[in-house]
mmCIF file of C-alpha atoms and ligand atoms in Angstrom:
data_model
loop_
_atom_site.group_PDB
_atom_site.id
_atom_site.type_symbol
_atom_site.label_atom_id
_atom_site.label_comp_id
_atom_site.label_asym_id
_atom_site.label_seq_id
_atom_site.Cartn_x
_atom_site.Cartn_y
_atom_site.Cartn_z
ATOM 1 C CA UNK A 1 110.983 71.089 161.659
ATOM 2 C CA UNK A 2 113.637 70.054 160.476
ATOM 3 C CA UNK A 3 116.623 69.260 163.638
ATOM 4 C CA UNK A 4 119.436 71.563 163.555
ATOM 5 C CA UNK A 5 121.082 68.013 162.422
ATOM 6 C CA UNK A 6 118.803 67.316 159.614
ATOM 7 C CA UNK A 7 118.778 71.025 158.866
ATOM 8 C CA UNK A 8 122.787 71.363 158.791
ATOM 9 C CA UNK A 9 123.145 68.213 156.753
ATOM 10 C CA UNK A 10 120.380 68.898 153.939
ATOM 11 C CA UNK A 11 121.866 72.382 153.935
ATOM 12 C CA UNK A 12 125.122 70.474 153.424
ATOM 13 C CA UNK A 13 124.008 68.565 151.050
ATOM 14 C CA UNK A 14 122.317 71.210 148.444
ATOM 15 C CA UNK A 15 125.262 72.959 149.090
ATOM 16 C CA UNK A 16 126.979 69.733 147.572
ATOM 17 C CA UNK A 17 125.462 69.515 144.539
ATOM 18 C CA UNK A 18 122.848 71.823 143.646
ATOM 19 C CA UNK A 19 123.374 72.345 139.916
ATOM 20 C CA UNK A 20 123.490 76.234 139.819
ATOM 21 C CA UNK A 21 125.690 78.723 142.182
ATOM 22 C CA UNK A 22 125.757 79.506 145.147
ATOM 23 C CA UNK A 23 127.748 81.832 146.697
ATOM 24 C CA UNK A 24 128.425 83.638 150.514
ATOM 25 C CA UNK A 25 129.852 87.169 150.627
ATOM 26 C CA UNK A 26 130.908 88.433 153.578
ATOM 27 C CA UNK A 27 130.451 91.629 153.643
ATOM 28 C CA UNK A 28 133.429 94.460 155.037
ATOM 29 C CA UNK A 29 131.787 97.338 155.882
ATOM 30 C CA UNK A 30 132.084 99.897 154.662
ATOM 31 C CA UNK A 31 132.604 99.127 150.822
ATOM 32 C CA UNK A 32 133.948 95.380 150.700
ATOM 33 C CA UNK A 33 132.433 92.356 150.038
ATOM 34 C CA UNK A 34 134.641 89.149 150.076
ATOM 35 C CA UNK A 35 133.890 85.996 148.567
ATOM 36 C CA UNK A 36 133.758 83.748 151.895
ATOM 37 C CA UNK A 37 132.811 80.209 149.583
ATOM 38 C CA UNK A 38 131.224 78.929 146.343
ATOM 39 C CA UNK A 39 129.385 75.765 145.756
ATOM 40 C CA UNK A 40 131.393 72.874 143.657
ATOM 41 C CA UNK A 41 128.613 74.148 140.938
ATOM 42 C CA UNK A 42 130.180 77.746 141.029
ATOM 43 C CA UNK A 43 134.129 76.520 141.275
ATOM 44 C CA UNK A 44 133.750 74.998 138.582
ATOM 45 C CA UNK A 45 132.092 77.360 136.358
ATOM 46 C CA UNK A 46 135.266 79.824 138.108
ATOM 47 C CA UNK A 47 137.728 77.708 137.751
ATOM 48 C CA UNK A 48 140.545 79.312 140.431
ATOM 49 C CA UNK A 49 140.743 78.794 143.512
ATOM 50 C CA UNK A 50 138.144 82.126 144.623
ATOM 51 C CA UNK A 51 137.990 82.402 148.070
ATOM 52 C CA UNK A 52 139.332 85.118 150.177
ATOM 53 C CA UNK A 53 138.720 87.509 145.974
ATOM 54 C CA UNK A 54 136.853 90.605 147.072
ATOM 55 C CA UNK A 55 134.452 91.021 144.051
ATOM 56 C CA UNK A 56 136.909 93.558 142.269
ATOM 57 C CA UNK A 57 139.526 91.101 141.907
ATOM 58 C CA UNK A 58 136.986 88.181 140.764
ATOM 59 C CA UNK A 59 135.367 89.435 138.453
ATOM 60 C CA UNK A 60 138.168 90.597 135.383
ATOM 61 C CA UNK A 61 135.556 93.209 134.005
ATOM 62 C CA UNK A 62 135.154 96.590 136.484
ATOM 63 C CA UNK A 63 131.754 97.256 134.335
ATOM 64 C CA UNK A 64 130.217 94.072 135.552
ATOM 65 C CA UNK A 65 132.098 94.109 139.252
ATOM 66 C CA UNK A 66 130.279 97.889 139.523
ATOM 67 C CA UNK A 67 127.220 95.352 138.535
ATOM 68 C CA UNK A 68 126.975 93.178 141.073
ATOM 69 C CA UNK A 69 128.579 95.257 144.312
ATOM 70 C CA UNK A 70 125.152 97.845 143.213
ATOM 71 C CA UNK A 71 122.811 95.312 144.003
ATOM 72 C CA UNK A 72 125.109 93.368 147.639
ATOM 73 C CA UNK A 73 124.183 97.656 148.231
ATOM 74 C CA UNK A 74 120.771 97.241 147.328
ATOM 75 C CA UNK A 75 119.988 94.666 149.431
ATOM 76 C CA UNK A 76 121.811 95.996 151.991
ATOM 77 C CA UNK A 77 119.815 99.131 151.690
ATOM 78 C CA UNK A 78 116.633 97.262 151.762
ATOM 79 C CA UNK A 79 118.237 94.782 154.307
ATOM 80 C CA UNK A 80 115.371 92.330 152.079
ATOM 81 C CA UNK A 81 115.574 88.943 149.370
ATOM 82 C CA UNK A 82 116.413 90.744 145.907
ATOM 83 C CA UNK A 83 116.137 89.214 142.764
ATOM 84 C CA UNK A 84 117.641 90.355 139.533
ATOM 85 C CA UNK A 85 118.890 89.251 136.064
ATOM 86 C CA UNK A 86 123.198 89.723 136.058
ATOM 87 C CA UNK A 87 124.852 89.063 132.199
ATOM 88 C CA UNK A 88 129.377 89.046 132.838
ATOM 89 C CA UNK A 89 131.761 86.205 132.868
ATOM 90 C CA UNK A 90 134.544 85.574 135.278
ATOM 91 C CA UNK A 91 137.301 84.926 132.656
ATOM 92 C CA UNK A 92 139.003 87.277 130.911
ATOM 93 C CA UNK A 93 139.649 85.393 127.886
ATOM 94 C CA UNK A 94 136.373 84.487 128.016
ATOM 95 C CA UNK A 95 134.536 86.786 125.706
ATOM 96 C CA UNK A 96 130.944 84.206 125.493
ATOM 97 C CA UNK A 97 128.549 86.520 128.237
ATOM 98 C CA UNK A 98 126.317 84.608 130.708
ATOM 99 C CA UNK A 99 123.443 85.459 131.836
ATOM 100 C CA UNK A 100 121.922 84.341 135.409
ATOM 101 C CA UNK A 101 118.627 85.173 137.544
ATOM 102 C CA UNK A 102 120.262 85.670 141.073
ATOM 103 C CA UNK A 103 118.873 86.035 144.260
ATOM 104 C CA UNK A 104 120.270 87.588 147.288
ATOM 105 C CA UNK A 105 119.141 87.129 150.439
ATOM 106 C CA UNK A 106 120.727 88.984 153.394
ATOM 107 C CA UNK A 107 122.145 87.044 156.493
ATOM 108 C CA UNK A 108 122.097 88.291 160.297
ATOM 109 C CA UNK A 109 124.074 88.299 162.817
ATOM 110 C CA UNK A 110 122.827 88.123 166.620
ATOM 111 C CA UNK A 111 122.389 92.293 166.987
ATOM 112 C CA UNK A 112 120.676 92.135 163.721
ATOM 113 C CA UNK A 113 123.597 93.224 162.030
ATOM 114 C CA UNK A 114 124.132 92.071 158.002
ATOM 115 C CA UNK A 115 126.821 89.939 157.571
ATOM 116 C CA UNK A 116 126.876 88.033 155.077
ATOM 117 C CA UNK A 117 124.932 87.645 151.536
ATOM 118 C CA UNK A 118 123.665 84.564 150.337
ATOM 119 C CA UNK A 119 123.287 84.228 146.457
ATOM 120 C CA UNK A 120 121.598 81.481 143.942
ATOM 121 C CA UNK A 121 122.306 82.476 140.692
ATOM 122 C CA UNK A 122 120.003 80.333 137.648
ATOM 123 C CA UNK A 123 122.225 80.049 134.370
ATOM 124 C CA UNK A 124 119.382 81.364 132.489
ATOM 125 C CA UNK A 125 121.647 82.205 129.260
ATOM 126 C CA UNK A 126 119.741 79.533 126.719
ATOM 127 C CA UNK A 127 116.281 80.850 128.122
ATOM 128 C CA UNK A 128 118.119 84.572 127.812
ATOM 129 C CA UNK A 129 119.299 84.705 124.519
ATOM 130 C CA UNK A 130 116.099 82.693 122.972
ATOM 131 C CA UNK A 131 113.813 85.408 123.949
ATOM 132 C CA UNK A 132 116.900 87.522 122.597
ATOM 133 C CA UNK A 133 116.348 85.566 119.179
ATOM 134 C CA UNK A 134 112.632 85.564 119.432
ATOM 135 C CA UNK A 135 112.391 89.430 120.102
ATOM 136 C CA UNK A 136 114.642 89.979 117.030
ATOM 137 C CA UNK A 137 112.076 88.110 114.884
ATOM 138 C CA UNK A 138 109.942 89.904 115.864
ATOM 139 C CA UNK A 139 111.123 93.181 115.136
ATOM 140 C CA UNK A 140 113.116 91.909 111.591
ATOM 141 C CA UNK A 141 108.751 91.196 111.257
ATOM 142 C CA UNK A 142 107.505 94.461 112.383
ATOM 143 C CA UNK A 143 109.729 95.829 110.205
ATOM 144 C CA UNK A 144 108.188 93.396 106.804
ATOM 145 C CA UNK A 145 104.550 94.452 108.188
ATOM 146 C CA UNK A 146 105.583 98.679 107.971
ATOM 147 C CA UNK A 147 107.331 98.114 105.030
ATOM 148 C CA UNK A 148 104.914 96.472 103.571
ATOM 149 C CA UNK A 149 102.388 98.119 104.830
ATOM 150 C CA UNK A 150 103.937 101.279 103.132
ATOM 151 C CA UNK A 151 103.976 99.678 100.178
ATOM 152 C CA UNK A 152 100.655 99.191 100.276
ATOM 153 C CA UNK A 153 100.051 102.885 101.618
ATOM 154 C CA UNK A 154 102.046 104.236 98.592
ATOM 155 C CA UNK A 155 100.029 101.342 95.733
ATOM 156 C CA UNK A 156 96.431 102.944 97.413
ATOM 157 C CA UNK A 157 97.464 106.295 96.448
ATOM 158 C CA UNK A 158 98.885 105.408 93.479
ATOM 159 C CA UNK A 159 95.481 103.378 92.810
ATOM 160 C CA UNK A 160 93.514 106.436 94.402
ATOM 161 C CA UNK A 161 95.814 109.063 91.873
ATOM 162 C CA UNK A 162 95.044 106.973 88.815
ATOM 163 C CA UNK A 163 91.315 106.917 90.038
ATOM 164 C CA UNK A 164 90.838 110.437 90.860
ATOM 165 C CA UNK A 165 93.458 111.834 87.803
ATOM 166 C CA UNK A 166 92.541 112.617 84.068
ATOM 167 C CA UNK A 167 95.630 110.922 82.616
ATOM 168 C CA UNK A 168 96.058 113.231 80.103
ATOM 169 C CA UNK A 169 95.988 116.456 82.196
ATOM 170 C CA UNK A 170 96.341 115.324 85.990
ATOM 171 C CA UNK A 171 93.744 117.142 86.712
ATOM 172 C CA UNK A 172 90.308 115.878 88.336
ATOM 173 C CA UNK A 173 88.298 113.556 86.328
ATOM 174 C CA UNK A 174 84.562 113.246 85.918
ATOM 175 C CA UNK A 175 84.590 110.558 89.011
ATOM 176 C CA UNK A 176 86.454 112.998 91.185
ATOM 177 C CA UNK A 177 84.748 116.225 90.775
ATOM 178 C CA UNK A 178 81.473 114.825 90.745
ATOM 179 C CA UNK A 179 82.925 113.531 93.932
ATOM 180 C CA UNK A 180 83.895 116.797 95.205
ATOM 181 C CA UNK A 181 81.111 118.965 93.480
ATOM 182 C CA UNK A 182 78.610 117.375 95.449
ATOM 183 C CA UNK A 183 81.063 118.006 98.637
ATOM 184 C CA UNK A 184 80.586 121.435 97.648
ATOM 185 C CA UNK A 185 76.716 121.803 97.187
ATOM 186 C CA UNK A 186 76.740 119.687 100.730
ATOM 187 C CA UNK A 187 78.825 122.892 102.708
ATOM 188 C CA UNK A 188 76.585 125.546 101.252
ATOM 189 C CA UNK A 189 73.745 123.565 101.268
ATOM 190 C CA UNK A 190 74.846 123.488 105.020
ATOM 191 C CA UNK A 191 76.051 127.285 105.600
ATOM 192 C CA UNK A 192 73.610 128.022 103.179
ATOM 193 C CA UNK A 193 75.903 129.330 100.596
ATOM 194 C CA UNK A 194 77.059 130.512 97.183
ATOM 195 C CA UNK A 195 78.389 127.554 95.014
ATOM 196 C CA UNK A 196 78.357 128.357 90.911
ATOM 197 C CA UNK A 197 79.347 126.244 88.208
ATOM 198 C CA UNK A 198 81.600 126.766 85.125
ATOM 199 C CA UNK A 199 81.386 124.367 81.949
ATOM 200 C CA UNK A 200 84.155 125.997 79.410
ATOM 201 C CA UNK A 201 84.104 123.927 76.051
ATOM 202 C CA UNK A 202 86.919 124.834 73.151
ATOM 203 C CA UNK A 203 85.265 125.226 70.438
ATOM 204 C CA UNK A 204 85.834 124.073 66.840
ATOM 205 C CA UNK A 205 88.283 121.386 68.276
ATOM 206 C CA UNK A 206 86.664 118.668 66.697
ATOM 207 C CA UNK A 207 89.124 120.751 63.416
ATOM 208 C CA UNK A 208 92.229 121.084 65.535
ATOM 209 C CA UNK A 209 92.514 117.274 65.987
ATOM 210 C CA UNK A 210 91.475 117.160 62.272
ATOM 211 C CA UNK A 211 93.367 119.478 60.864
ATOM 212 C CA UNK A 212 96.164 119.086 63.263
ATOM 213 C CA UNK A 213 96.668 115.548 64.787
ATOM 214 C CA UNK A 214 95.232 113.747 67.470
ATOM 215 C CA UNK A 215 98.898 114.846 69.395
ATOM 216 C CA UNK A 216 98.309 118.676 69.157
ATOM 217 C CA UNK A 217 94.372 118.273 70.222
ATOM 218 C CA UNK A 218 95.790 116.403 73.630
ATOM 219 C CA UNK A 219 99.001 119.564 73.682
ATOM 220 C CA UNK A 220 95.920 122.023 73.934
ATOM 221 C CA UNK A 221 93.900 120.043 76.176
ATOM 222 C CA UNK A 222 96.805 119.997 78.486
ATOM 223 C CA UNK A 223 97.641 123.829 77.972
ATOM 224 C CA UNK A 224 94.167 124.647 78.834
ATOM 225 C CA UNK A 225 93.954 122.732 81.413
ATOM 226 C CA UNK A 226 96.914 124.422 82.996
ATOM 227 C CA UNK A 227 95.811 128.199 82.344
ATOM 228 C CA UNK A 228 92.508 127.114 83.688
ATOM 229 C CA UNK A 229 94.081 125.903 86.962
ATOM 230 C CA UNK A 230 96.906 128.826 86.746
ATOM 231 C CA UNK A 231 94.254 131.488 86.524
ATOM 232 C CA UNK A 232 91.557 129.792 88.853
ATOM 233 C CA UNK A 233 91.522 130.192 92.555
ATOM 234 C CA UNK A 234 93.337 127.655 95.243
ATOM 235 C CA UNK A 235 89.719 127.095 96.637
ATOM 236 C CA UNK A 236 87.486 126.365 93.430
ATOM 237 C CA UNK A 237 87.319 123.478 92.061
ATOM 238 C CA UNK A 238 88.597 122.119 87.943
ATOM 239 C CA UNK A 239 88.170 119.046 86.679
ATOM 240 C CA UNK A 240 88.006 117.425 82.827
ATOM 241 C CA UNK A 241 84.657 117.245 82.346
ATOM 242 C CA UNK A 242 85.166 114.273 79.381
ATOM 243 C CA UNK A 243 86.381 115.444 75.540
ATOM 244 C CA UNK A 244 87.532 119.152 75.055
ATOM 245 C CA UNK A 245 84.745 120.086 78.373
ATOM 246 C CA UNK A 246 85.826 121.068 81.460
ATOM 247 C CA UNK A 247 84.431 122.367 84.507
ATOM 248 C CA UNK A 248 84.809 124.971 86.949
ATOM 249 C CA UNK A 249 83.307 124.614 90.589
ATOM 250 C CA UNK A 250 83.638 128.392 92.410
ATOM 251 C CA UNK A 251 82.404 128.119 96.135
ATOM 252 C CA UNK A 252 80.906 131.367 97.851
ATOM 253 C CA UNK A 253 80.335 133.229 93.948
ATOM 254 C CA UNK A 254 77.339 134.945 92.701
ATOM 255 C CA UNK A 255 76.966 134.319 88.951
ATOM 256 C CA UNK A 256 78.198 137.794 89.026
ATOM 257 C CA UNK A 257 81.232 137.719 90.067
ATOM 258 C CA UNK A 258 81.005 133.973 87.943
ATOM 259 C CA UNK A 259 80.862 135.627 84.685
ATOM 260 C CA UNK A 260 83.847 137.628 85.678
ATOM 261 C CA UNK A 261 85.889 135.175 85.816
ATOM 262 C CA UNK A 262 85.266 133.560 83.183
ATOM 263 C CA UNK A 263 86.085 135.886 81.091
ATOM 264 C CA UNK A 264 89.595 135.867 82.612
ATOM 265 C CA UNK A 265 89.179 132.196 81.819
ATOM 266 C CA UNK A 266 88.389 132.794 78.402
ATOM 267 C CA UNK A 267 91.226 135.607 77.906
ATOM 268 C CA UNK A 268 94.190 133.648 79.241
ATOM 269 C CA UNK A 269 92.894 130.110 77.469
ATOM 270 C CA UNK A 270 93.078 132.878 74.243
ATOM 271 C CA UNK A 271 96.322 134.438 74.714
ATOM 272 C CA UNK A 272 97.810 131.502 75.957
ATOM 273 C CA UNK A 273 96.658 127.882 74.130
ATOM 274 C CA UNK A 274 94.860 130.795 70.616
ATOM 275 C CA UNK A 275 91.873 129.116 71.278
ATOM 276 C CA UNK A 276 88.497 130.392 72.181
ATOM 277 C CA UNK A 277 85.883 128.804 74.570
ATOM 278 C CA UNK A 278 82.429 128.590 74.963
ATOM 279 C CA UNK A 279 81.024 128.860 78.764
ATOM 280 C CA UNK A 280 77.962 128.419 80.583
ATOM 281 C CA UNK A 281 77.138 128.988 84.263
ATOM 282 C CA UNK A 282 74.920 127.326 86.445
ATOM 283 C CA UNK A 283 74.062 129.071 89.873
ATOM 284 C CA UNK A 284 73.780 126.903 92.660
ATOM 285 C CA UNK A 285 69.998 126.419 94.569
ATOM 286 C CA UNK A 286 69.416 123.885 97.317
ATOM 287 C CA UNK A 287 67.395 121.273 95.526
ATOM 288 C CA UNK A 288 70.370 121.272 92.635
ATOM 289 C CA UNK A 289 72.213 117.470 92.126
ATOM 290 C CA UNK A 290 75.539 117.816 90.291
ATOM 291 C CA UNK A 291 72.727 116.423 87.230
ATOM 292 C CA UNK A 292 70.626 119.576 87.197
ATOM 293 C CA UNK A 293 73.875 121.630 88.484
ATOM 294 C CA UNK A 294 76.188 120.727 85.497
ATOM 295 C CA UNK A 295 72.518 120.736 83.065
ATOM 296 C CA UNK A 296 71.998 123.968 83.294
ATOM 297 C CA UNK A 297 75.173 125.445 82.419
ATOM 298 C CA UNK A 298 75.313 123.089 79.856
ATOM 299 C CA UNK A 299 71.898 124.680 78.425
ATOM 300 C CA UNK A 300 73.872 128.440 79.257
ATOM 301 C CA UNK A 301 76.806 126.792 76.995
ATOM 302 C CA UNK A 302 74.904 125.834 73.965
ATOM 303 C CA UNK A 303 72.028 129.283 73.618
ATOM 304 C CA UNK A 304 76.694 130.510 73.710
ATOM 305 C CA UNK A 305 77.441 128.626 71.275
ATOM 306 C CA UNK A 306 74.194 129.368 69.301
ATOM 307 C CA UNK A 307 74.675 133.392 69.825
ATOM 308 C CA UNK A 308 78.196 133.244 68.692
ATOM 309 C CA UNK A 309 77.242 131.006 66.245
ATOM 310 C CA UNK A 310 79.631 128.108 66.994
ATOM 311 C CA UNK A 311 78.568 124.630 65.805
ATOM 312 C CA UNK A 312 78.913 122.235 68.457
HETATM 313 N N1 GTP B 1 93.050 114.795 70.844
HETATM 314 C C1 GTP B 1 91.723 114.125 71.303
HETATM 315 N N2 GTP B 1 90.852 114.897 71.122
HETATM 316 C C2 GTP B 1 89.883 114.632 71.852
HETATM 317 C C3 GTP B 1 90.079 114.045 73.404
HETATM 318 N N3 GTP B 1 88.714 113.396 73.894
HETATM 319 C C4 GTP B 1 87.458 113.783 73.298
HETATM 320 N N4 GTP B 1 88.522 114.871 71.939
HETATM 321 C C5 GTP B 1 87.263 114.759 70.747
HETATM 322 O O1 GTP B 1 87.006 116.053 70.841
HETATM 323 C C6 GTP B 1 86.548 116.486 70.107
HETATM 324 C C7 GTP B 1 84.908 116.839 70.486
HETATM 325 O O2 GTP B 1 84.601 117.401 69.344
HETATM 326 P P1 GTP B 1 83.162 118.325 69.416
HETATM 327 O O3 GTP B 1 82.403 117.445 70.997
HETATM 328 O O4 GTP B 1 82.270 118.271 68.162
HETATM 329 O O5 GTP B 1 83.401 119.356 69.637
HETATM 330 P P2 GTP B 1 84.031 120.905 69.349
HETATM 331 O O6 GTP B 1 84.551 120.633 67.896
HETATM 332 O O7 GTP B 1 84.738 121.909 69.791
HETATM 333 O O8 GTP B 1 82.397 121.861 68.906
HETATM 334 P P3 GTP B 1 81.844 122.555 69.455
HETATM 335 O O9 GTP B 1 82.218 122.433 71.161
HETATM 336 O O10 GTP B 1 80.365 123.054 69.031
HETATM 337 O O11 GTP B 1 82.985 124.080 69.087
HETATM 338 C C8 GTP B 1 86.333 115.269 69.516
HETATM 339 O O12 GTP B 1 86.712 115.581 67.630
HETATM 340 C C9 GTP B 1 86.830 113.881 69.774
HETATM 341 O O13 GTP B 1 87.279 113.414 69.352
HETATM 342 C C10 GTP B 1 91.477 113.620 73.653
HETATM 343 O O14 GTP B 1 91.359 113.184 74.528
HETATM 344 N N5 GTP B 1 92.509 113.938 73.015
#
């Protein structure tokens, strides 16, 4: 234990030489806080006589004064030491903000009334600025990562579209058609639902290419794809199977209804694209896979072509 004399000498020594700010504030009820003493370190920062000044007189920024007295009031209210971070400066002309970590301790008289607040403020400006710089750096990094992720997602979406769309017509390519049909078949199997698959083939397409050229052939393929898309229902699938062959998958559709729809497709294509279509329909059975279903539809297509006397 220190004797009172030793304690007094120690306090005096600390007060004189402690490198951080130390201050004693007199509490004048109800709402006045007056500087009673500041240690040499704080006096050096302030640079002008401050003993006897209220916080409003000491601090050039009214907002800062409000914030500081707010902390003082908190300390009075809880009657307990408190710790807080504060930001400000002591000079109007000095716009460099300093940051302090402050410990505020209430001091009492013999009746237990708070007469003073004793504070120690550690200058944490460098630490705070370093933390701020780090946070800004992190924010920049996060923004960069976010931007790169968005770019990557867009690239993936483009790649996915490239990998699943037929370049010429924009409808599903064979890979995507197969995947979507397998999916539709799984659903039909699970729900014991109907499903019909339709193969459509442009009659004499080779002749169109040979007489009108490949670009004209391309244009017709695009027109046919568009006409089929517009004539089919939203829930139907359409894909280019290859060359001049298209496949439509019709969920929840009976062969008879598929036949009606096929006729509508044929009529629309004849009217809008100036060419006729060969058609083959197959009804899904639970044992089918994509290949077996297509094969049955293809055989029906061939039979139809032969019956109409069209050379394949
Ligand atoms: N313009 C164009 N032609 C293509 C494309 N893909 C395949 N072809 C051509 O489509 C033609 C398909 O010929 P076939 O399979 O004999 O079909 P078809 O002439 O319609 O005969 P049928 O089906 O019996 O009526 C071939 O000449 C291919 O070169 C394409 O992307 N663009």
